[in-house]
Coordinates of C-alpha atoms and ligand atoms in Angstrom, one line a residue:
M1 CA 7.5 -1.0 -3.4
L2 CA 4.5 -0.3 -5.0
V3 CA 0.9 0.2 -3.1
G4 CA -2.0 0.0 -5.0
V5 CA -5.5 2.6 -3.7
V6 CA -8.2 1.1 -5.5
G7 CA -12.3 0.4 -5.2
K8 CA -15.2 0.8 -6.9
P9 CA -16.2 4.4 -8.3
N10 CA -16.5 7.6 -6.5
V11 CA -15.4 6.3 -3.2
G12 CA -13.5 8.5 -2.7
K13 CA -10.4 6.8 -4.3
S14 CA -8.2 10.1 -5.6
T15 CA -9.3 12.0 -2.3
F16 CA -7.6 9.7 0.1
F17 CA -4.4 8.8 -2.9
A18 CA -4.6 13.2 -2.9
A19 CA -4.6 13.3 0.7
A20 CA -2.4 11.0 1.2
T21 CA 1.5 13.0 -2.3
L22 CA -0.5 16.3 -2.5
K23 CA -1.2 15.5 -5.9
D24 CA -3.3 17.6 -8.3
V25 CA -5.6 15.5 -9.7
Q26 CA -8.9 15.1 -10.1
I27 CA -12.2 14.3 -8.2
A28 CA -16.0 14.8 -7.7
D29 CA -19.0 13.6 -7.4
Y30 CA -19.6 11.1 -10.6
P31 CA -19.0 7.3 -11.5
F32 CA -15.4 7.0 -13.7
T33 CA -13.5 10.3 -12.3
T34 CA -10.4 8.7 -12.7
V35 CA -9.1 7.0 -16.0
K36 CA -5.8 7.2 -16.5
P37 CA -3.8 5.7 -13.3
N38 CA -2.0 8.5 -10.7
V39 CA 1.7 8.0 -9.8
G40 CA 2.4 9.5 -7.0
V41 CA 4.8 9.7 -3.5
A42 CA 3.5 9.1 -0.4
S43 CA 5.1 9.0 3.2
I44 CA 5.0 6.5 5.5
V45 CA 6.1 7.4 9.3
T46 CA 8.7 6.4 11.3
E47 CA 10.2 7.3 14.6
C48 CA 13.6 9.1 13.8
V49 CA 16.4 7.7 15.2
C50 CA 17.4 11.1 16.1
K51 CA 16.5 11.6 19.4
E52 CA 17.8 8.1 20.8
M53 CA 21.2 8.5 19.7
G54 CA 21.4 12.3 20.4
V55 CA 22.4 14.3 17.1
V56 CA 20.1 17.2 14.9
D57 CA 19.1 15.1 12.2
N58 CA 19.9 16.3 8.5
P59 CA 18.2 14.8 5.8
K60 CA 17.6 14.2 2.2
G61 CA 15.2 13.0 0.6
S62 CA 12.8 12.5 3.7
S63 CA 12.0 14.5 6.7
C64 CA 12.2 14.6 10.9
I65 CA 9.3 16.6 12.0
R66 CA 9.6 16.7 16.6
G67 CA 11.7 13.4 15.9
W68 CA 9.3 11.3 13.8
R69 CA 10.4 10.5 9.3
L70 CA 9.2 11.1 6.9
V71 CA 10.0 8.5 4.5
P72 CA 8.6 8.3 1.2
V73 CA 6.9 5.8 -0.6
R74 CA 4.6 5.2 -4.6
V75 CA 1.3 4.7 -3.6
I76 CA -1.3 4.1 -7.1
D77 CA -4.1 5.6 -7.7
V78 CA -6.6 3.6 -10.6
A79 CA -9.7 3.8 -12.1
G80 CA -13.2 2.9 -10.2
L81 CA -13.9 -0.9 -10.9
V82 CA -17.7 -2.2 -11.1
E83 CA -19.2 -5.5 -12.0
G84 CA -18.2 -7.1 -14.7
A85 CA -14.9 -5.2 -15.0
S86 CA -12.8 -8.3 -15.6
A87 CA -15.2 -9.0 -18.9
G88 CA -14.5 -5.6 -20.3
K89 CA -17.4 -3.8 -18.1
G90 CA -16.7 0.5 -17.6
L91 CA -13.7 1.1 -18.0
G92 CA -12.8 -1.9 -18.4
N93 CA -9.5 -4.4 -17.5
Q94 CA -7.1 -2.1 -18.7
F95 CA -7.3 -0.1 -14.6
L96 CA -5.8 -4.2 -13.0
D97 CA -3.4 -4.3 -15.6
D98 CA -2.4 -0.7 -13.5
L99 CA -2.1 -2.1 -10.8
R100 CA -0.3 -5.2 -11.9
Q101 CA 3.4 -4.8 -10.3
A102 CA 1.4 -3.3 -6.9
D103 CA 2.5 -5.0 -4.2
A104 CA 0.0 -4.2 -2.1
L105 CA -3.7 -2.7 -1.7
I106 CA -6.0 -0.4 -0.4
Q107 CA -9.7 -0.7 -0.6
V108 CA -11.5 2.2 -0.2
V109 CA -14.7 2.4 0.5
D110 CA -18.0 4.4 0.8
A111 CA -18.5 3.2 4.2
S112 CA -21.7 5.6 4.9
G113 CA -23.1 4.0 1.9
S114 CA -24.6 6.9 0.3
T115 CA -23.3 5.4 -3.5
D116 CA -24.3 2.1 -4.7
L117 CA -22.4 -0.7 -7.1
E118 CA -21.5 1.4 -9.4
G119 CA -20.6 4.8 -7.8
R120 CA -23.6 6.4 -8.1
K121 CA -25.3 8.4 -5.6
V122 CA -27.9 7.3 -3.0
P123 CA -29.1 8.5 -0.4
P124 CA -26.6 8.1 3.0
G125 CA -27.5 4.0 4.6
V126 CA -28.3 2.7 1.2
H127 CA -25.5 0.9 0.1
D128 CA -23.8 -1.4 1.6
P129 CA -20.7 -1.6 1.7
V130 CA -19.2 -4.9 2.5
E131 CA -20.7 -5.5 -0.8
D132 CA -18.7 -3.6 -2.6
V133 CA -15.4 -5.3 -1.0
E134 CA -16.1 -8.8 -1.8
M135 CA -17.6 -7.2 -5.6
V136 CA -14.0 -5.7 -5.3
E137 CA -12.2 -8.9 -4.6
H138 CA -14.5 -10.8 -7.0
E139 CA -13.4 -9.3 -9.7
F140 CA -10.3 -9.3 -9.5
D141 CA -9.9 -12.9 -8.8
L142 CA -12.3 -13.3 -11.7
W143 CA -9.4 -11.5 -13.8
M144 CA -6.6 -13.1 -12.8
Y145 CA -8.5 -16.2 -13.5
G146 CA -9.0 -15.2 -16.6
I147 CA -5.1 -15.0 -17.2
L148 CA -4.9 -18.6 -16.5
K149 CA -8.2 -20.4 -18.1
R150 CA -7.5 -19.1 -20.8
D151 CA -4.9 -21.5 -22.8
W152 CA -5.6 -24.0 -19.1
E153 CA -6.6 -27.5 -20.5
K154 CA -4.7 -26.9 -23.8
A155 CA -0.9 -26.3 -21.4
A156 CA -2.5 -28.7 -18.2
R157 CA -2.7 -31.8 -21.2
S158 CA 0.8 -30.6 -22.9
L159 CA 2.1 -30.0 -19.3
E160 CA 1.6 -33.9 -18.8
Q161 CA 3.1 -35.5 -22.1
T162 CA 6.3 -32.9 -21.2
G163 CA 6.9 -33.8 -17.8
G164 CA 6.7 -29.4 -17.4
K165 CA 6.3 -28.4 -14.0
V166 CA 2.7 -26.9 -13.2
T167 CA 4.2 -24.4 -11.1
N168 CA 6.1 -23.3 -13.4
H169 CA 3.6 -22.6 -16.5
L170 CA 2.0 -20.5 -13.4
A171 CA 4.5 -18.7 -12.3
E172 CA 5.5 -18.1 -15.7
R173 CA 2.0 -16.7 -16.4
L174 CA 1.3 -14.5 -13.8
S175 CA 5.2 -13.2 -13.2
G176 CA 3.8 -9.9 -14.7
L177 CA 2.3 -9.5 -11.2
S178 CA 4.5 -9.9 -9.6
V179 CA 3.5 -13.3 -8.3
T180 CA 6.9 -15.2 -7.7
L181 CA 7.1 -19.5 -8.2
A182 CA 8.0 -19.7 -4.1
D183 CA 4.4 -18.3 -4.2
V184 CA 3.0 -20.3 -6.7
E185 CA 4.3 -22.9 -4.7
A186 CA 3.0 -22.0 -1.3
V187 CA -0.3 -21.8 -2.5
V188 CA -0.1 -25.7 -4.2
L189 CA 2.0 -26.4 -1.3
R190 CA -1.3 -25.1 1.5
L191 CA -4.3 -26.2 -1.8
R192 CA -2.6 -29.6 -1.4
L193 CA -3.3 -29.5 -5.4
R194 CA -2.0 -32.7 -7.7
T195 CA 1.5 -31.0 -9.7
E196 CA 1.5 -34.7 -11.4
K197 CA -1.9 -34.2 -13.5
P198 CA -3.2 -30.0 -13.5
S199 CA -5.1 -31.7 -16.1
G200 CA -7.8 -32.7 -13.6
W201 CA -7.7 -29.8 -11.5
T202 CA -11.4 -28.4 -11.2
D203 CA -12.5 -24.9 -12.3
D204 CA -13.6 -23.8 -8.9
Q205 CA -9.9 -25.0 -7.6
L206 CA -8.4 -23.6 -10.4
M207 CA -10.7 -20.3 -8.4
Q208 CA -8.9 -20.7 -4.8
F209 CA -5.6 -21.2 -6.4
V210 CA -6.4 -17.6 -7.8
V211 CA -7.5 -16.5 -4.4
E212 CA -5.4 -17.2 -2.6
T213 CA -2.7 -16.4 -4.4
R214 CA -3.6 -13.0 -4.0
K215 CA -3.6 -13.0 -1.3
L216 CA -0.6 -13.6 -0.6
T217 CA 0.8 -11.5 -3.0
K218 CA -1.5 -8.8 -3.2
P219 CA -2.4 -8.7 0.6
S220 CA -4.6 -5.9 1.6
L221 CA -6.8 -3.7 4.0
I222 CA -10.4 -1.5 3.6
A223 CA -9.7 2.6 3.9
A224 CA -13.3 2.9 5.4
N225 CA -14.1 6.0 3.7
K226 CA -16.6 9.1 3.9
A227 CA -16.8 8.2 7.9
D228 CA -17.3 12.0 9.5
L229 CA -21.1 10.7 7.9
Q230 CA -22.9 9.9 10.7
T231 CA -24.0 6.7 9.1
S232 CA -20.9 4.7 8.2
Y233 CA -20.3 4.3 12.0
R234 CA -22.7 1.3 11.9
N235 CA -20.1 0.8 8.7
I236 CA -17.4 0.3 9.7
E237 CA -18.1 -2.4 12.4
R238 CA -20.1 -4.4 9.5
L239 CA -17.2 -4.2 8.0
R240 CA -15.5 -5.5 10.6
G241 CA -16.6 -8.1 11.4
G242 CA -16.3 -9.7 8.3
G243 CA -12.5 -10.5 9.6
R244 CA -10.6 -7.9 7.4
Q245 CA -8.5 -4.6 8.6
V246 CA -10.7 -2.0 8.6
V247 CA -9.3 1.4 8.9
P248 CA -11.7 4.2 9.3
C249 CA -11.0 7.3 7.0
A250 CA -12.2 10.5 6.1
S251 CA -10.5 11.6 3.1
E252 CA -11.5 14.9 2.3
A253 CA -10.4 16.5 6.1
E254 CA -6.9 15.1 5.6
L255 CA -7.0 16.8 1.9
M256 CA -8.3 19.8 3.9
L257 CA -6.5 19.6 7.2
R258 CA -2.9 19.3 4.8
R259 CA -3.7 22.7 1.9
A260 CA -4.5 24.1 5.6
A261 CA -1.0 23.8 6.9
E262 CA 0.7 23.9 3.6
R263 CA -0.3 27.4 3.9
G264 CA 0.3 28.1 7.4
L265 CA -3.5 28.0 8.7
V266 CA -3.1 25.3 11.0
A267 CA -0.1 23.5 12.4
Y268 CA -0.6 19.5 11.8
T269 CA 1.5 17.1 10.5
P270 CA -0.2 13.6 8.6
G271 CA -1.1 11.3 11.6
D272 CA -1.5 13.5 14.1
K273 CA -4.6 12.7 16.3
G274 CA -5.9 16.7 17.0
F275 CA -4.8 19.9 14.9
T276 CA -4.7 23.7 15.9
V277 CA -5.5 26.7 14.2
T278 CA -2.4 28.4 14.4
D279 CA -4.2 32.4 14.1
P280 CA -8.2 32.7 14.4
V281 CA -8.5 36.1 12.7
K282 CA -6.7 34.7 9.0
L283 CA -9.4 31.7 9.0
S284 CA -12.9 33.5 6.3
G285 CA -16.4 31.8 7.7
A286 CA -16.7 29.3 5.5
Q287 CA -13.0 27.7 6.8
A288 CA -13.9 27.3 9.9
A289 CA -17.0 26.7 9.6
A290 CA -15.6 23.6 8.1
L291 CA -12.1 23.0 10.3
K292 CA -14.6 23.3 13.0
M293 CA -16.8 19.7 11.9
V294 CA -13.8 18.3 10.9
E295 CA -12.5 19.1 14.8
E296 CA -16.5 17.3 15.4
K297 CA -17.4 14.5 13.1
V298 CA -13.2 12.9 12.7
M299 CA -11.2 13.8 15.1
K300 CA -12.9 14.0 18.3
V301 CA -14.3 10.3 17.2
Y302 CA -12.0 9.2 15.5
G303 CA -8.8 10.4 17.3
G304 CA -7.2 10.8 13.8
T305 CA -8.6 11.1 9.9
G306 CA -7.0 7.8 9.2
V307 CA -5.5 7.8 6.3
Q308 CA -1.8 8.0 7.0
E309 CA -2.7 5.4 9.6
A310 CA -3.7 3.5 5.9
V311 CA -0.8 4.3 4.4
N312 CA 1.5 3.3 7.1
E313 CA -0.5 -0.2 8.6
A314 CA 0.0 -1.1 4.3
F315 CA 4.0 -0.8 4.4
F316 CA 4.2 -1.8 8.1
G317 CA 1.5 -4.6 8.5
L318 CA 0.7 -5.9 5.3
L319 CA 4.4 -5.4 3.7
K320 CA 6.3 -5.8 7.4
A321 CA 8.4 -3.3 5.3
I322 CA 11.3 -1.7 7.9
V323 CA 13.5 2.0 7.7
V324 CA 16.8 1.8 8.3
F325 CA 19.6 4.1 8.1
P326 CA 22.8 3.8 6.2
V327 CA 25.4 6.3 7.3
E328 CA 28.8 5.9 5.9
D329 CA 31.1 7.2 9.1
E330 CA 29.2 5.1 11.9
T331 CA 30.9 6.8 14.6
K332 CA 29.2 10.5 13.5
L333 CA 26.0 9.1 12.2
T334 CA 27.1 10.9 8.5
D335 CA 27.5 10.6 5.4
K336 CA 30.7 11.2 3.0
D337 CA 29.5 15.4 2.9
G338 CA 29.2 15.2 7.1
R339 CA 25.5 15.3 6.3
V340 CA 24.1 13.5 10.2
L341 CA 21.4 10.6 9.6
P342 CA 20.7 11.5 5.3
D343 CA 19.0 8.6 4.2
A344 CA 16.2 6.9 5.6
F345 CA 15.6 3.8 2.9
V346 CA 12.7 1.6 2.9
M347 CA 12.7 -2.0 2.8
R348 CA 10.7 -5.2 2.5
G349 CA 10.4 -7.0 5.6
G350 CA 12.7 -10.3 5.6
S351 CA 15.1 -8.2 3.9
T352 CA 19.1 -8.4 4.7
A353 CA 22.6 -5.9 4.5
L354 CA 23.3 -6.9 0.8
D355 CA 20.2 -6.0 0.4
L356 CA 20.6 -2.6 1.7
A357 CA 23.9 -2.2 0.2
R358 CA 22.6 -2.7 -3.2
T359 CA 20.1 -0.4 -2.4
V360 CA 21.9 2.3 -1.7
H361 CA 24.4 1.3 -4.8
S362 CA 25.5 -1.9 -7.0
D363 CA 29.2 -0.7 -6.8
L364 CA 28.7 -1.5 -2.8
A365 CA 27.4 -4.7 -2.9
D366 CA 29.1 -5.9 -5.1
G367 CA 32.4 -5.8 -3.0
F368 CA 30.4 -6.2 -0.2
L369 CA 32.1 -6.8 2.6
Y370 CA 30.5 -6.7 5.7
A371 CA 28.1 -4.1 7.5
V372 CA 28.6 -2.4 11.0
D373 CA 25.8 -1.7 13.6
A374 CA 26.4 2.1 14.2
R375 CA 24.5 1.2 17.9
T376 CA 26.5 -1.0 19.3
G377 CA 29.4 -1.0 16.3
K378 CA 29.5 -4.6 15.8
R379 CA 30.1 -6.6 12.5
L380 CA 28.0 -7.8 9.9
A381 CA 27.6 -10.0 7.4
G382 CA 26.1 -10.1 4.7
D383 CA 22.7 -12.7 5.1
Y384 CA 21.9 -9.9 9.2
L385 CA 18.2 -9.3 9.0
L386 CA 17.9 -5.9 8.9
Q387 CA 15.7 -4.5 11.5
N388 CA 13.1 -1.6 12.2
R389 CA 15.3 1.6 12.5
D390 CA 19.0 -0.1 12.2
I391 CA 21.5 2.2 11.9
L392 CA 25.0 0.8 9.0
K393 CA 27.2 1.2 7.3
I394 CA 28.4 -0.5 4.5
V395 CA 32.6 -1.6 3.9
S396 CA 32.6 -2.5 0.9
S397 CA 35.8 -2.5 -1.1
G398 CA 33.3 -1.6 -4.3
K399 CA 34.1 2.0 -5.2
R400 CA 32.0 3.6 -3.1
G401 CA 33.3 1.3 -0.1
Ligands
GTP1 N1 -18.1 13.5 3.5 C1 -16.9 13.1 2.1 N2 -16.7 12.6 1.2 C2 -15.7 12.4 1.1 C3 -14.5 11.7 1.5 N3 -13.8 11.8 0.5 C4 -14.3 11.4 -0.9 N4 -15.5 12.2 -0.4 C5 -16.2 12.6 -2.2 O1 -16.3 11.1 -2.6 C6 -16.4 11.9 -4.6 C7 -15.1 11.0 -5.2 O2 -14.6 11.3 -4.5 P1 -13.6 10.6 -5.8 O3 -12.6 11.0 -5.1 O4 -13.4 11.3 -7.4 O5 -14.0 9.4 -6.0 P2 -12.7 7.4 -6.6 O6 -12.8 6.9 -5.9 O7 -11.7 8.8 -7.5 O8 -14.0 7.5 -7.8 P3 -13.8 7.4 -9.5 O9 -12.6 8.6 -9.0 O10 -14.4 8.4 -10.2 O11 -13.8 6.0 -9.3 C8 -16.6 13.8 -4.2 O12 -17.6 14.8 -4.3 C9 -15.3 13.5 -2.6 O13 -15.3 14.9 -2.2 C10 -14.5 11.8 3.1 O14 -14.3 11.6 3.2 N5 -16.6 11.9 2.8
MG2 MG1 -10.7 8.4 -8.8

């Protein structure tokens, strides 16, 4: 699963990305700082099962901090998107291509209104960020629409002559965007589009199809960034008024806290509602002032920076992701080396025990016999629907079973 960080230029996409991944990327106060996409690894945080099972775990790949499991997930930060991008304006639509594989989107918005529609600086409060949200969604739609419209009339006529299925055609055209036939069928059904006569679809109907397909296959939330600036307060409420999911974010503050934590200056874990200065004497005057500002303008106002919340929400909320703990010994909860609760896998909502086997190792899936629920000792079939925080042993006749 991959989550894309999108938005108009200069809103703090790369700052959000850097705060989530601690990857060193270019951040600057002008549009189009990012040209090539940045791919990195962030974490989602979920309650670990170690406490409940009364064990001390020994994870690899993920980590367990005070009973919270941090599980790696992939995130991509792309160039800023301006009006007309779908037709090649700004940095064009290359970065839209970069987003094709994204399963969900975090749209970063400058909630403070201190950048205009193209990302140039204006005094805080001057620009309306609601406009940005609509522009970004619309450009995305125009881009998808362009992919379909190019040969639509011709393809529609040919489908009608040959008896070909329009749903197959649409799914094939959009397959590079992680859109499946089932997605297309669901949208066509919902919009009651006439599949036997695609040549009769109006441009509006094709656009409606695109809008609904985007919503279904690229679900998104708004990271209302620069929330530390006072002009953001009112805009956050207005953004919420549009019925979209909005998470107030202070990416710069999160980045500062995570870097300070790395250097041992503060005790802070992503997602925490506050932080503590480890040793005040170690801080320079500027550092102390910056941290005080984070305390006053972010922590006291929002109870956190929102960055971890947005990442979590993208995976657990939009993608209904679940975290599963595979083990080889279901009584000791260990792998073959005796590591306790070594792995935590992020799976799509709706995944089965067999999907888990496939994720662990293809041999396990080939010879899949059953899974064992470590909590109850019960045997589970391959079509068992995984639940968040399941602890499972896969029994297989395959090599690794
Ligand atoms: N006040 C405030 N400023 C922020 C915050 N996050 C980012 N910024 C500033 O916003 C400016 C743009 O940040 P970037 O992360 O480069 O923005 P971007 O959206 O990646 O920009 P492009 O790559 O040019 O599209 C920088 O000056 C950041 O320091 C925040 O939470 N609060
Ligand atoms: Mg950037």
